[in-house]
Short mmCIF file of C-alpha atoms in Angstrom, two decimals:
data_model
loop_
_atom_site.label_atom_id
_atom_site.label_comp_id
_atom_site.label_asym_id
_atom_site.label_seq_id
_atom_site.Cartn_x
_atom_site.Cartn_y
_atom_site.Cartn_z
CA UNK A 1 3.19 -13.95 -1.35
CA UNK A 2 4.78 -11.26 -3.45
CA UNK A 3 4.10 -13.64 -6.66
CA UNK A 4 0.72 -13.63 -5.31
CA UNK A 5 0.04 -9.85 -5.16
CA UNK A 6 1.85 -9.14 -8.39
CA UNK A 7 -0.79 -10.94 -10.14
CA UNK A 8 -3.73 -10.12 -8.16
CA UNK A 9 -4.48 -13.73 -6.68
CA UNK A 10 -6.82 -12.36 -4.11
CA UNK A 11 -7.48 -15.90 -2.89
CA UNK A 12 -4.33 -16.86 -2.62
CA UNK A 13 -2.93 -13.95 -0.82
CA UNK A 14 -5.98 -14.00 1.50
CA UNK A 15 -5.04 -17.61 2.26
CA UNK A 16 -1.47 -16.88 3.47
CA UNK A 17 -2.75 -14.00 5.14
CA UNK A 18 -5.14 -15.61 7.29
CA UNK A 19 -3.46 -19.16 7.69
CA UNK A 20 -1.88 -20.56 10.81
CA UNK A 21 0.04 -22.92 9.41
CA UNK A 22 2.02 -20.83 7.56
CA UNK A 23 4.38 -18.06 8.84
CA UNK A 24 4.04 -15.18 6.99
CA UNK A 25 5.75 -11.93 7.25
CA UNK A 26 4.77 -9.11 5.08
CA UNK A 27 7.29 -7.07 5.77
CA UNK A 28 9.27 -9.57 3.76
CA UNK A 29 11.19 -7.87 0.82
CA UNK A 30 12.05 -8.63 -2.90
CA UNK A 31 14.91 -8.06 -4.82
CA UNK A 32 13.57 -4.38 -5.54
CA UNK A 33 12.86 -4.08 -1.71
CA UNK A 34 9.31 -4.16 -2.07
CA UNK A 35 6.94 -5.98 0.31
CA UNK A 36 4.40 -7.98 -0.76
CA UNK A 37 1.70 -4.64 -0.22
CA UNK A 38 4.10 -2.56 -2.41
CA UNK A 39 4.01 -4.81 -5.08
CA UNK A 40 -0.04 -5.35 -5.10
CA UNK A 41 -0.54 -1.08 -4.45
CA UNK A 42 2.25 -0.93 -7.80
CA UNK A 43 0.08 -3.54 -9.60
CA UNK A 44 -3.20 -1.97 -9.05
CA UNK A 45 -4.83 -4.84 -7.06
CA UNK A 46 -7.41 -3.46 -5.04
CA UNK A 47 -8.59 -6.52 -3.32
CA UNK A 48 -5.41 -7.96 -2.47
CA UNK A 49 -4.48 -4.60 -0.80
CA UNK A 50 -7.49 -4.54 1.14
CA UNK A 51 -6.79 -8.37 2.22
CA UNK A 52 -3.61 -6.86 4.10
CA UNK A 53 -5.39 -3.44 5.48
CA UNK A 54 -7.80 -5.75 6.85
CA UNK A 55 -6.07 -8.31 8.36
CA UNK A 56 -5.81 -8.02 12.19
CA UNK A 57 -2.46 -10.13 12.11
CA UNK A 58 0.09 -8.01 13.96
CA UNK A 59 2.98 -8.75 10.70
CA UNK A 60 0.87 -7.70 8.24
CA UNK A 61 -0.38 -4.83 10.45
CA UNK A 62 2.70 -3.46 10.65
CA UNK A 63 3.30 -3.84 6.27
CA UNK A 64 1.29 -0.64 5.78
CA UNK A 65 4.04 2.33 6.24
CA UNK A 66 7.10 -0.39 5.35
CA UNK A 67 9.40 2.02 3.15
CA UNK A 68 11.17 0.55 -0.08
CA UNK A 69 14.62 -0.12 0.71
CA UNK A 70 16.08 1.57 -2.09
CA UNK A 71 13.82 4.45 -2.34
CA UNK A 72 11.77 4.97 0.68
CA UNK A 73 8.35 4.49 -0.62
CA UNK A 74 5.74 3.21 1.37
CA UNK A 75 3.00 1.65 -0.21
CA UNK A 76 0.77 4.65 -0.44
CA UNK A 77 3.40 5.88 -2.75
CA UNK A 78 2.91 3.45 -4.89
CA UNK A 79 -0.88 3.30 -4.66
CA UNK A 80 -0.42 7.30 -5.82
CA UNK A 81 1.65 6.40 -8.60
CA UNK A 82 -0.75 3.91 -10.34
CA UNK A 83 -3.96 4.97 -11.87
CA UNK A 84 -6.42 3.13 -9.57
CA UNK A 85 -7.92 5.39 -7.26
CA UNK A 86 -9.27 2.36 -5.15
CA UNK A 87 -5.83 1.58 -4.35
CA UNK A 88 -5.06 4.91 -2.58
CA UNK A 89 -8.39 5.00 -1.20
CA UNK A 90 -8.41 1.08 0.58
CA UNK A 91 -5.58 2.30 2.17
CA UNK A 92 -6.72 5.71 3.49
CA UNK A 93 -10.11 4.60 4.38
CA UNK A 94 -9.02 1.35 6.01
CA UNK A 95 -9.07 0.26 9.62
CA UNK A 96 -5.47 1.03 10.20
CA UNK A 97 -5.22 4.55 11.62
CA UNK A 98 -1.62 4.24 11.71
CA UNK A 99 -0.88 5.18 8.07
CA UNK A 100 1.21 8.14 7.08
CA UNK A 101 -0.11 10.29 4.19
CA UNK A 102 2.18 12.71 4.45
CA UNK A 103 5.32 10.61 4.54
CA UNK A 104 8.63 11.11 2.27
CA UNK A 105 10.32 9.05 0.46
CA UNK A 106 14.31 9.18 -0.12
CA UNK A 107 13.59 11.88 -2.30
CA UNK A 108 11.45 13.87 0.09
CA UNK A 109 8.61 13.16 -2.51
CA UNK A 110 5.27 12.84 -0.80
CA UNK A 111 1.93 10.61 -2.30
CA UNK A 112 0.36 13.81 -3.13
CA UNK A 113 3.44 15.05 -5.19
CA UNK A 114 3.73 11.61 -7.07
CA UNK A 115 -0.14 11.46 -8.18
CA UNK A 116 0.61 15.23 -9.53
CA UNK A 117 4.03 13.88 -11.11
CA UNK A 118 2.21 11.32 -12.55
CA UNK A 119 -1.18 13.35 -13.83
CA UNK A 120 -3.56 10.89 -11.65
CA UNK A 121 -6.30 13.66 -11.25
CA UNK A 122 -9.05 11.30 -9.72
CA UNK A 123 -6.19 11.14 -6.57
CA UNK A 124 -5.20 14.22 -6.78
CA UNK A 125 -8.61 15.34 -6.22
CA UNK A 126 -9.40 12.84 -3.63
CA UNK A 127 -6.04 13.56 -1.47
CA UNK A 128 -6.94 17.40 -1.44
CA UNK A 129 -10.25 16.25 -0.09
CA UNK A 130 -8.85 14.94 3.15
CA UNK A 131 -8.07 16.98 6.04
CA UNK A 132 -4.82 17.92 7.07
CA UNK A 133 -4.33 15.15 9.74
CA UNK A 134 -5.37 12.77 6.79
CA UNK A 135 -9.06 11.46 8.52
CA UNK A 136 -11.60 10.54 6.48
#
């Protein structure tokens, strides 16, 4: 799954996602500690990211606020990191009302700090957009 999402095989990773046969859990981590999500928000890959917001599977449900083990990210960290605004904005504006904008990494860094860190305005912009509570 991770090899999947690293290299945006949207089929693929829909496949696992949805299959019965296969037991799948995407809270899974790789020798970084990233879960399959992380990797696909860190690789840009909208559509694979929005094959995991939109799954109703309970394991992949529960992917979305995962933190890194070594730094604490959660996937919207990475997602406000990259430079593909559809990343953060799949994961905001998905079906899963669970997910936690505001949350810190190890560092007490937050998505909004890393998209400033990193210069993405486009997110920047968008993130400042949102309420406080982080609706849509």
């Amino acid at each position: 799954l991770h090899l999947a999402c690293r290299f945006g095989q949207e089929g693929v990773v829909e496949y696992l996602v949805k299959s019965n046969r296969i037991n799948i859990d995407a809270t899974a981590r790789n020798s970084d500690g990233d879960t399959a999500l992380h990797v696909a928000c860190q690789h840009q890959h909208a559509k694979v990211v929005q094959c995991f917001v939109q799954s109703k599977q309970a394991n992949v449900h529960a992917s979305v606020n995962v933190r890194n083990a070594n730094n604490g990210n959660t996937p919207f960290h990475d997602a406000c990191s990259s430079t593909q605004i559809d990343v953060v904005r799949c994961l905001v504006e998905s079906d899963k009302p669970n997910i936690d904008i505001n949350a810190r990494n190890d560092k007490g860094e937050t998505g909004l700090y890393l998209a400033c860190w990193f210069g993405n305005i486009p997110v920047i912009k968008y993130l400042l957009g949102l309420d406080s509570g982080g609706a849509r």
